[in-house]
Amino acid sequence: MTTTRKLATALMAGGIMFAPLAAMAQEWDLPMAYSASNFHSVTGVEFGDCVTTGTGGDITITVHPGGSLFKGGDIKRAVQTGQVQLGERLLSGHQNENAIFGYDSVPFLATSFDASDALYAAAKPALEAALAEQNLTLLYAVPWPAQGLYFRDEVTSVADMQGIKFRSYNSATARLAELTGMLPVSIEAAEISQAFTTGVADSMISSAATGYDRKVWESLGYFYDVQAWLPRNYMIINSDIWNETSEANQNVITACANMAEYAGTWRAKEYTGFTLQGLRDGGMTVSPPSDQMRSDLEAIGATMTAEWLEATGDQGQSIVDAFMASQ
Ligand code: PCA
């Protein structure tokens, strides 16, 4: 029973008059995994404020960035089980539950913001169905900038990567490590700086944005702008909570979500150039991969694409077909 219902039941038992349920103010907690200054968090705070204002205070949203309420890996479960009402999560981190969640981390399938939007549009029905099976409703999604490879020392081919300790953030990144002969270790973004300083990891694949946020130039020297894929963060709400929300407030939330998706995507684009320059200013060498590294990685990408299609079957194939047809 929700707190609101418990309260309503208690009031009724006491024969006390009370305001209609829809008018009762609700406080919602919104956990996010990345640092408060990261553009996803800024967008999430704006979304929360929009809902608070737009519902006239019926729903007040408090954002908890930086993994302070739940760590990234725990946010989805917390929303599913109703420990919190809503939250933001990198869904590709849950590809082991449903391979569809990994659609945005297939190497070299969609490598630009426009292509990423088209792929998201193609995948959205299947993604929403997968989320619905887990009692989750999708509100909005915002891409990260394209993923590139970070190393402590210079690397010019996959052969140079053998045995390097590699920070992974989902099963696609762990698989990439395996296929390149590196040693994957799963580390949340909030713990990256420490992992590099202490030598727990010496490389990773991520956006310039995350390297910039975590000041990785203090430990690492090279960023290769491989543009492998653009994963997304997804704002999800517990479906019971969503269904109990009045239609008027649902409309406000949807409008705020649409604005957040637009503003967040715009910020991701702006942040790309800014953070690439930030890595340079921090002293890192930022360059495209060598021809050898690119062709080595493309071969690995082909293997990973085949594996994802194998895991998702007809559903995955129809996402890829719809995406290709749109290009
Ligand atoms: N940053 C996140 C996921 C993708 C990205 O660019 C991270 O490294 O955890």
mmCIF file of C-alpha atoms and ligand atoms in Angstrom:
data_model
loop_
_atom_site.group_PDB
_atom_site.id
_atom_site.type_symbol
_atom_site.label_atom_id
_atom_site.label_comp_id
_atom_site.label_asym_id
_atom_site.label_seq_id
_atom_site.Cartn_x
_atom_site.Cartn_y
_atom_site.Cartn_z
ATOM 1 C CA MET A 1 0.000 0.000 0.000
ATOM 2 C CA THR A 2 1.360 3.430 -0.883
ATOM 3 C CA THR A 3 1.889 6.047 1.805
ATOM 4 C CA THR A 4 -0.905 8.099 0.262
ATOM 5 C CA ARG A 5 -3.332 5.165 0.452
ATOM 6 C CA LYS A 6 -2.299 4.328 4.004
ATOM 7 C CA LEU A 7 -2.930 7.896 4.979
ATOM 8 C CA ALA A 8 -6.301 7.945 3.189
ATOM 9 C CA THR A 9 -7.334 4.664 4.864
ATOM 10 C CA ALA A 10 -6.321 5.967 8.279
ATOM 11 C CA LEU A 11 -8.276 9.163 7.728
ATOM 12 C CA MET A 12 -11.360 7.266 6.574
ATOM 13 C CA ALA A 13 -11.173 4.907 9.555
ATOM 14 C CA GLY A 14 -11.201 7.965 11.790
ATOM 15 C CA GLY A 15 -14.184 9.380 9.947
ATOM 16 C CA ILE A 16 -12.209 12.502 9.150
ATOM 17 C CA MET A 17 -13.023 14.575 6.082
ATOM 18 C CA PHE A 18 -10.093 14.796 3.713
ATOM 19 C CA ALA A 19 -9.182 16.402 0.427
ATOM 20 C CA PRO A 20 -9.433 14.319 -2.760
ATOM 21 C CA LEU A 21 -6.379 12.078 -3.312
ATOM 22 C CA ALA A 22 -5.327 13.890 -6.478
ATOM 23 C CA ALA A 23 -4.869 17.104 -4.530
ATOM 24 C CA MET A 24 -2.575 15.551 -1.928
ATOM 25 C CA ALA A 25 0.964 16.761 -2.378
ATOM 26 C CA GLN A 26 3.472 14.019 -3.123
ATOM 27 C CA GLU A 27 7.239 14.046 -2.718
ATOM 28 C CA TRP A 28 9.150 12.034 -5.279
ATOM 29 C CA ASP A 29 12.849 11.140 -5.101
ATOM 30 C CA LEU A 30 14.857 10.961 -8.317
ATOM 31 C CA PRO A 31 18.234 9.195 -8.052
ATOM 32 C CA MET A 32 20.822 9.842 -10.778
ATOM 33 C CA ALA A 33 24.269 8.248 -11.095
ATOM 34 C CA TYR A 34 26.451 10.988 -12.531
ATOM 35 C CA SER A 35 28.029 14.077 -10.963
ATOM 36 C CA ALA A 36 25.816 17.113 -10.292
ATOM 37 C CA SER A 37 27.706 19.160 -12.894
ATOM 38 C CA ASN A 38 27.201 16.577 -15.669
ATOM 39 C CA PHE A 39 24.722 17.668 -18.359
ATOM 40 C CA HIS A 40 22.401 14.694 -17.698
ATOM 41 C CA SER A 41 22.115 15.767 -14.056
ATOM 42 C CA VAL A 42 21.540 19.404 -15.004
ATOM 43 C CA THR A 43 18.766 18.246 -17.345
ATOM 44 C CA GLY A 44 17.280 16.015 -14.639
ATOM 45 C CA VAL A 45 17.143 18.892 -12.155
ATOM 46 C CA GLU A 46 15.440 21.069 -14.761
ATOM 47 C CA PHE A 47 12.945 18.263 -15.454
ATOM 48 C CA GLY A 48 12.220 17.929 -11.734
ATOM 49 C CA ASP A 49 11.682 21.672 -11.355
ATOM 50 C CA CYS A 50 9.405 21.691 -14.402
ATOM 51 C CA VAL A 51 7.208 18.960 -12.869
ATOM 52 C CA THR A 52 7.152 20.649 -9.469
ATOM 53 C CA THR A 53 6.117 23.974 -11.001
ATOM 54 C CA GLY A 54 3.825 22.525 -13.666
ATOM 55 C CA THR A 55 1.808 20.416 -11.234
ATOM 56 C CA GLY A 56 1.395 23.420 -8.952
ATOM 57 C CA GLY A 57 3.273 21.564 -6.229
ATOM 58 C CA ASP A 58 1.049 18.435 -6.380
ATOM 59 C CA ILE A 59 4.301 16.581 -7.072
ATOM 60 C CA THR A 60 7.634 17.815 -5.744
ATOM 61 C CA ILE A 61 10.683 16.113 -7.231
ATOM 62 C CA THR A 62 14.011 16.017 -5.383
ATOM 63 C CA VAL A 63 17.001 15.002 -7.521
ATOM 64 C CA HIS A 64 19.864 13.032 -5.905
ATOM 65 C CA PRO A 65 22.852 13.134 -8.337
ATOM 66 C CA GLY A 66 26.241 11.427 -8.150
ATOM 67 C CA GLY A 67 24.874 8.061 -7.002
ATOM 68 C CA SER A 68 24.140 9.616 -3.587
ATOM 69 C CA LEU A 69 20.779 7.869 -3.043
ATOM 70 C CA PHE A 70 21.355 4.742 -5.178
ATOM 71 C CA LYS A 71 24.429 3.826 -7.226
ATOM 72 C CA GLY A 72 23.942 3.623 -10.998
ATOM 73 C CA GLY A 73 23.702 -0.158 -10.979
ATOM 74 C CA ASP A 74 20.951 -0.119 -8.327
ATOM 75 C CA ILE A 75 18.726 2.656 -9.674
ATOM 76 C CA LYS A 76 16.592 0.561 -12.021
ATOM 77 C CA ARG A 77 15.751 -1.998 -9.349
ATOM 78 C CA ALA A 78 14.905 0.773 -6.884
ATOM 79 C CA VAL A 79 12.381 2.207 -9.358
ATOM 80 C CA GLN A 80 10.975 -1.220 -10.277
ATOM 81 C CA THR A 81 10.362 -2.146 -6.676
ATOM 82 C CA GLY A 82 8.920 1.264 -5.753
ATOM 83 C CA GLN A 83 11.748 2.199 -3.348
ATOM 84 C CA VAL A 84 11.746 5.425 -5.353
ATOM 85 C CA GLN A 85 9.147 6.710 -7.773
ATOM 86 C CA LEU A 86 11.465 7.457 -10.695
ATOM 87 C CA GLY A 87 15.122 7.534 -11.648
ATOM 88 C CA GLU A 88 17.621 7.833 -14.462
ATOM 89 C CA ARG A 89 19.732 4.938 -15.667
ATOM 90 C CA LEU A 90 22.066 3.849 -18.452
ATOM 91 C CA LEU A 91 19.850 0.958 -19.582
ATOM 92 C CA SER A 92 22.647 -0.773 -21.534
ATOM 93 C CA GLY A 93 23.974 -1.672 -18.088
ATOM 94 C CA HIS A 94 21.105 -4.191 -17.909
ATOM 95 C CA GLN A 95 21.673 -5.977 -21.197
ATOM 96 C CA ASN A 96 22.052 -9.214 -19.246
ATOM 97 C CA GLU A 97 18.330 -8.967 -18.283
ATOM 98 C CA ASN A 98 17.151 -8.253 -21.813
ATOM 99 C CA ALA A 99 19.488 -7.925 -24.806
ATOM 100 C CA ILE A 100 17.210 -5.211 -26.238
ATOM 101 C CA PHE A 101 18.563 -2.849 -23.548
ATOM 102 C CA GLY A 102 21.939 -3.038 -25.330
ATOM 103 C CA TYR A 103 20.668 -1.718 -28.681
ATOM 104 C CA ASP A 104 22.443 1.632 -28.137
ATOM 105 C CA SER A 105 25.861 0.029 -27.463
ATOM 106 C CA VAL A 106 26.333 -1.942 -30.690
ATOM 107 C CA PRO A 107 29.706 -0.753 -32.063
ATOM 108 C CA PHE A 108 29.625 1.341 -35.232
ATOM 109 C CA LEU A 109 25.878 0.927 -35.828
ATOM 110 C CA ALA A 110 24.957 4.564 -35.070
ATOM 111 C CA THR A 111 27.936 6.883 -34.628
ATOM 112 C CA SER A 112 26.491 10.417 -34.874
ATOM 113 C CA PHE A 113 23.800 12.284 -32.943
ATOM 114 C CA ASP A 114 21.415 12.139 -35.920
ATOM 115 C CA ALA A 115 21.972 8.419 -36.440
ATOM 116 C CA SER A 116 21.568 7.835 -32.706
ATOM 117 C CA ASP A 117 18.181 9.599 -32.770
ATOM 118 C CA ALA A 118 17.064 7.451 -35.700
ATOM 119 C CA LEU A 119 18.199 4.269 -33.941
ATOM 120 C CA TYR A 120 16.367 5.313 -30.767
ATOM 121 C CA ALA A 121 13.183 5.923 -32.781
ATOM 122 C CA ALA A 122 13.519 2.481 -34.387
ATOM 123 C CA ALA A 123 14.114 0.760 -31.035
ATOM 124 C CA LYS A 124 11.592 2.665 -28.913
ATOM 125 C CA PRO A 125 8.572 0.333 -29.276
ATOM 126 C CA ALA A 126 10.638 -2.756 -28.362
ATOM 127 C CA LEU A 127 12.370 -0.875 -25.570
ATOM 128 C CA GLU A 128 9.084 0.327 -24.084
ATOM 129 C CA ALA A 129 7.690 -3.202 -24.246
ATOM 130 C CA ALA A 130 10.781 -4.577 -22.456
ATOM 131 C CA LEU A 131 10.449 -1.901 -19.775
ATOM 132 C CA ALA A 132 6.700 -2.535 -19.359
ATOM 133 C CA GLU A 133 7.496 -6.201 -18.550
ATOM 134 C CA GLN A 134 9.488 -4.840 -15.609
ATOM 135 C CA ASN A 135 6.802 -2.426 -14.388
ATOM 136 C CA LEU A 136 8.651 0.562 -15.844
ATOM 137 C CA THR A 137 7.470 3.431 -18.043
ATOM 138 C CA LEU A 138 9.885 5.448 -20.187
ATOM 139 C CA LEU A 139 9.720 9.240 -19.810
ATOM 140 C CA TYR A 140 12.698 10.461 -21.858
ATOM 141 C CA ALA A 141 16.170 9.519 -23.036
ATOM 142 C CA VAL A 142 19.272 11.617 -23.693
ATOM 143 C CA PRO A 143 22.425 10.434 -25.502
ATOM 144 C CA TRP A 144 25.988 10.625 -24.300
ATOM 145 C CA PRO A 145 28.513 11.995 -26.804
ATOM 146 C CA ALA A 146 30.233 9.374 -28.984
ATOM 147 C CA GLN A 147 32.431 6.864 -27.206
ATOM 148 C CA GLY A 148 36.212 6.941 -27.587
ATOM 149 C CA LEU A 149 39.121 5.045 -26.063
ATOM 150 C CA TYR A 150 41.241 6.340 -23.198
ATOM 151 C CA PHE A 151 44.704 4.963 -22.372
ATOM 152 C CA ARG A 152 47.476 5.826 -19.999
ATOM 153 C CA ASP A 153 50.090 5.380 -22.779
ATOM 154 C CA GLU A 154 50.065 5.625 -26.566
ATOM 155 C CA VAL A 155 48.307 2.776 -28.424
ATOM 156 C CA THR A 156 48.231 2.346 -32.201
ATOM 157 C CA SER A 157 46.582 -1.048 -32.713
ATOM 158 C CA VAL A 158 44.573 -3.693 -30.891
ATOM 159 C CA ALA A 159 47.818 -5.671 -30.545
ATOM 160 C CA ASP A 160 49.090 -2.857 -28.281
ATOM 161 C CA MET A 161 46.071 -3.314 -25.969
ATOM 162 C CA GLN A 162 46.905 -6.832 -24.764
ATOM 163 C CA GLY A 163 46.710 -7.240 -21.008
ATOM 164 C CA ILE A 164 45.705 -3.631 -20.227
ATOM 165 C CA LYS A 165 43.251 -3.204 -17.329
ATOM 166 C CA PHE A 166 40.083 -1.714 -18.785
ATOM 167 C CA ARG A 167 37.229 -0.017 -16.898
ATOM 168 C CA SER A 168 33.843 -1.263 -18.213
ATOM 169 C CA TYR A 169 30.359 0.202 -17.605
ATOM 170 C CA ASN A 170 28.130 -2.413 -19.267
ATOM 171 C CA SER A 171 28.400 -5.850 -20.840
ATOM 172 C CA ALA A 172 29.177 -4.412 -24.295
ATOM 173 C CA THR A 173 32.225 -2.597 -22.916
ATOM 174 C CA ALA A 174 33.304 -5.722 -21.023
ATOM 175 C CA ARG A 175 32.962 -7.768 -24.234
ATOM 176 C CA LEU A 176 34.974 -5.172 -26.152
ATOM 177 C CA ALA A 177 37.728 -5.586 -23.571
ATOM 178 C CA GLU A 178 37.687 -9.366 -23.962
ATOM 179 C CA LEU A 179 37.825 -9.191 -27.740
ATOM 180 C CA THR A 180 40.736 -6.740 -27.665
ATOM 181 C CA GLY A 181 42.684 -8.856 -25.152
ATOM 182 C CA MET A 182 42.203 -6.360 -22.318
ATOM 183 C CA LEU A 183 41.102 -7.162 -18.757
ATOM 184 C CA PRO A 184 37.668 -5.707 -17.928
ATOM 185 C CA VAL A 185 36.855 -4.379 -14.475
ATOM 186 C CA SER A 186 33.400 -2.933 -13.835
ATOM 187 C CA ILE A 187 33.577 0.536 -12.240
ATOM 188 C CA GLU A 188 30.879 3.199 -11.838
ATOM 189 C CA ALA A 189 31.632 6.643 -13.292
ATOM 190 C CA ALA A 190 31.620 8.124 -9.773
ATOM 191 C CA GLU A 191 34.657 5.941 -8.926
ATOM 192 C CA ILE A 192 36.671 6.380 -12.118
ATOM 193 C CA SER A 193 39.180 8.984 -10.931
ATOM 194 C CA GLN A 194 40.180 6.852 -7.976
ATOM 195 C CA ALA A 195 40.435 3.706 -10.114
ATOM 196 C CA PHE A 196 42.869 5.419 -12.472
ATOM 197 C CA THR A 197 44.911 7.047 -9.714
ATOM 198 C CA THR A 198 45.345 3.772 -7.868
ATOM 199 C CA GLY A 199 46.024 1.714 -11.015
ATOM 200 C CA VAL A 200 42.917 -0.484 -10.679
ATOM 201 C CA ALA A 201 42.341 0.424 -14.348
ATOM 202 C CA ASP A 202 44.531 1.996 -17.065
ATOM 203 C CA SER A 203 42.004 2.507 -19.851
ATOM 204 C CA MET A 204 38.305 2.790 -20.678
ATOM 205 C CA ILE A 205 35.824 3.566 -23.431
ATOM 206 C CA SER A 206 33.620 6.563 -22.695
ATOM 207 C CA SER A 207 32.721 10.032 -23.911
ATOM 208 C CA ALA A 208 34.998 13.049 -23.704
ATOM 209 C CA ALA A 209 32.295 14.323 -21.321
ATOM 210 C CA THR A 210 32.925 11.652 -18.692
ATOM 211 C CA GLY A 211 36.711 11.957 -18.970
ATOM 212 C CA TYR A 212 36.337 15.689 -18.503
ATOM 213 C CA ASP A 213 33.912 15.347 -15.568
ATOM 214 C CA ARG A 214 36.315 12.971 -13.807
ATOM 215 C CA LYS A 215 39.517 14.909 -14.732
ATOM 216 C CA VAL A 216 41.143 11.759 -16.068
ATOM 217 C CA TRP A 217 44.122 13.737 -17.449
ATOM 218 C CA GLU A 218 45.507 13.501 -13.930
ATOM 219 C CA SER A 219 46.241 9.832 -14.755
ATOM 220 C CA LEU A 220 45.728 9.144 -18.461
ATOM 221 C CA GLY A 221 47.553 10.575 -21.477
ATOM 222 C CA TYR A 222 45.592 9.619 -24.613
ATOM 223 C CA PHE A 223 42.051 9.876 -25.977
ATOM 224 C CA TYR A 224 41.289 8.248 -29.336
ATOM 225 C CA ASP A 225 38.084 9.661 -30.815
ATOM 226 C CA VAL A 226 36.826 6.341 -32.159
ATOM 227 C CA GLN A 227 33.108 7.310 -32.214
ATOM 228 C CA ALA A 228 32.022 3.740 -31.547
ATOM 229 C CA TRP A 229 28.441 4.366 -30.327
ATOM 230 C CA LEU A 230 26.276 6.824 -28.348
ATOM 231 C CA PRO A 231 24.681 5.147 -25.330
ATOM 232 C CA ARG A 232 21.733 6.827 -23.610
ATOM 233 C CA ASN A 233 20.517 7.559 -20.143
ATOM 234 C CA TYR A 234 16.793 6.858 -19.677
ATOM 235 C CA MET A 235 14.419 8.555 -17.261
ATOM 236 C CA ILE A 236 12.070 5.821 -16.051
ATOM 237 C CA ILE A 237 9.127 5.825 -13.663
ATOM 238 C CA ASN A 238 7.506 2.984 -11.743
ATOM 239 C CA SER A 239 4.410 2.039 -13.792
ATOM 240 C CA ASP A 240 2.149 1.748 -10.700
ATOM 241 C CA ILE A 241 3.070 5.297 -9.712
ATOM 242 C CA TRP A 242 2.527 6.438 -13.291
ATOM 243 C CA ASN A 243 -0.902 4.804 -13.470
ATOM 244 C CA GLU A 244 -1.952 6.333 -10.134
ATOM 245 C CA THR A 245 -0.988 9.819 -11.354
ATOM 246 C CA SER A 246 -3.875 12.012 -12.523
ATOM 247 C CA GLU A 247 -4.194 12.578 -16.252
ATOM 248 C CA ALA A 248 -3.549 16.304 -15.797
ATOM 249 C CA ASN A 249 -0.291 15.625 -13.954
ATOM 250 C CA GLN A 250 0.691 12.910 -16.465
ATOM 251 C CA ASN A 251 0.309 15.528 -19.177
ATOM 252 C CA VAL A 252 2.589 17.925 -17.310
ATOM 253 C CA ILE A 253 5.203 15.193 -16.777
ATOM 254 C CA THR A 254 5.102 14.204 -20.451
ATOM 255 C CA ALA A 255 5.533 17.828 -21.553
ATOM 256 C CA CYS A 256 8.457 18.301 -19.129
ATOM 257 C CA ALA A 257 9.985 15.010 -20.352
ATOM 258 C CA ASN A 258 9.779 16.123 -23.990
ATOM 259 C CA MET A 259 11.502 19.382 -23.130
ATOM 260 C CA ALA A 260 14.153 17.544 -21.118
ATOM 261 C CA GLU A 261 14.876 15.194 -24.030
ATOM 262 C CA TYR A 262 15.305 18.140 -26.361
ATOM 263 C CA ALA A 263 17.394 20.246 -23.955
ATOM 264 C CA GLY A 264 19.524 17.285 -22.851
ATOM 265 C CA THR A 265 20.309 16.311 -26.441
ATOM 266 C CA TRP A 266 21.259 19.887 -27.245
ATOM 267 C CA ARG A 267 23.558 19.955 -24.212
ATOM 268 C CA ALA A 268 25.169 16.644 -25.239
ATOM 269 C CA LYS A 269 26.054 18.185 -28.601
ATOM 270 C CA GLU A 270 27.426 21.383 -27.066
ATOM 271 C CA TYR A 271 29.361 19.431 -24.464
ATOM 272 C CA THR A 272 31.134 17.286 -27.091
ATOM 273 C CA GLY A 273 33.424 20.011 -28.463
ATOM 274 C CA PHE A 274 33.801 21.699 -25.110
ATOM 275 C CA THR A 275 34.963 18.565 -23.334
ATOM 276 C CA LEU A 276 37.277 17.410 -26.162
ATOM 277 C CA GLN A 277 39.019 20.774 -25.761
ATOM 278 C CA GLY A 278 38.932 20.315 -21.984
ATOM 279 C CA LEU A 279 40.877 17.026 -22.340
ATOM 280 C CA ARG A 280 43.482 18.819 -24.482
ATOM 281 C CA ASP A 281 43.719 21.685 -22.026
ATOM 282 C CA GLY A 282 44.254 19.113 -19.281
ATOM 283 C CA GLY A 283 47.312 17.891 -21.214
ATOM 284 C CA MET A 284 45.950 14.821 -23.032
ATOM 285 C CA THR A 285 46.716 13.911 -26.634
ATOM 286 C CA VAL A 286 43.351 13.832 -28.437
ATOM 287 C CA SER A 287 43.404 12.267 -31.903
ATOM 288 C CA PRO A 288 41.515 9.984 -34.266
ATOM 289 C CA PRO A 289 42.583 6.304 -34.052
ATOM 290 C CA SER A 290 45.291 5.074 -36.441
ATOM 291 C CA ASP A 291 44.028 3.278 -39.579
ATOM 292 C CA GLN A 292 45.229 0.020 -38.048
ATOM 293 C CA MET A 293 43.357 0.604 -34.785
ATOM 294 C CA ARG A 294 40.210 1.584 -36.660
ATOM 295 C CA SER A 295 40.179 -1.497 -38.864
ATOM 296 C CA ASP A 296 40.990 -3.773 -35.893
ATOM 297 C CA LEU A 297 38.072 -2.245 -33.965
ATOM 298 C CA GLU A 298 35.705 -2.491 -36.920
ATOM 299 C CA ALA A 299 36.352 -6.229 -37.106
ATOM 300 C CA ILE A 300 35.539 -6.519 -33.395
ATOM 301 C CA GLY A 301 32.442 -4.367 -33.956
ATOM 302 C CA ALA A 302 31.231 -6.795 -36.637
ATOM 303 C CA THR A 303 31.583 -9.692 -34.169
ATOM 304 C CA MET A 304 29.685 -7.786 -31.475
ATOM 305 C CA THR A 305 26.921 -6.795 -33.905
ATOM 306 C CA ALA A 306 26.485 -10.433 -34.914
ATOM 307 C CA GLU A 307 26.371 -11.457 -31.241
ATOM 308 C CA TRP A 308 23.728 -8.839 -30.426
ATOM 309 C CA LEU A 309 21.582 -9.911 -33.381
ATOM 310 C CA GLU A 310 21.955 -13.523 -32.263
ATOM 311 C CA ALA A 311 20.795 -12.577 -28.746
ATOM 312 C CA THR A 312 17.835 -10.444 -29.860
ATOM 313 C CA GLY A 313 16.654 -12.491 -32.869
ATOM 314 C CA ASP A 314 13.854 -11.069 -35.059
ATOM 315 C CA GLN A 315 13.278 -8.161 -32.696
ATOM 316 C CA GLY A 316 16.869 -6.930 -32.998
ATOM 317 C CA GLN A 317 16.927 -7.489 -36.739
ATOM 318 C CA SER A 318 13.771 -5.439 -37.251
ATOM 319 C CA ILE A 319 15.260 -2.567 -35.206
ATOM 320 C CA VAL A 320 18.384 -2.606 -37.386
ATOM 321 C CA ASP A 321 16.277 -2.868 -40.579
ATOM 322 C CA ALA A 322 14.040 0.062 -39.582
ATOM 323 C CA PHE A 323 17.116 2.101 -38.642
ATOM 324 C CA MET A 324 18.915 1.311 -41.928
ATOM 325 C CA ALA A 325 15.801 2.186 -43.926
ATOM 326 C CA SER A 326 15.746 5.621 -42.254
ATOM 327 C CA GLN A 327 19.377 6.413 -43.193
HETATM 328 N N1 PCA B 1 29.758 8.056 -19.793
HETATM 329 C C1 PCA B 1 29.191 7.047 -18.952
HETATM 330 C C2 PCA B 1 28.463 6.126 -19.885
HETATM 331 C C3 PCA B 1 28.776 6.571 -21.249
HETATM 332 C C4 PCA B 1 29.570 7.810 -21.082
HETATM 333 O O1 PCA B 1 29.934 8.525 -21.983
HETATM 334 C C5 PCA B 1 30.229 6.298 -18.204
HETATM 335 O O2 PCA B 1 31.388 6.273 -18.623
HETATM 336 O O3 PCA B 1 29.887 5.686 -17.195
#
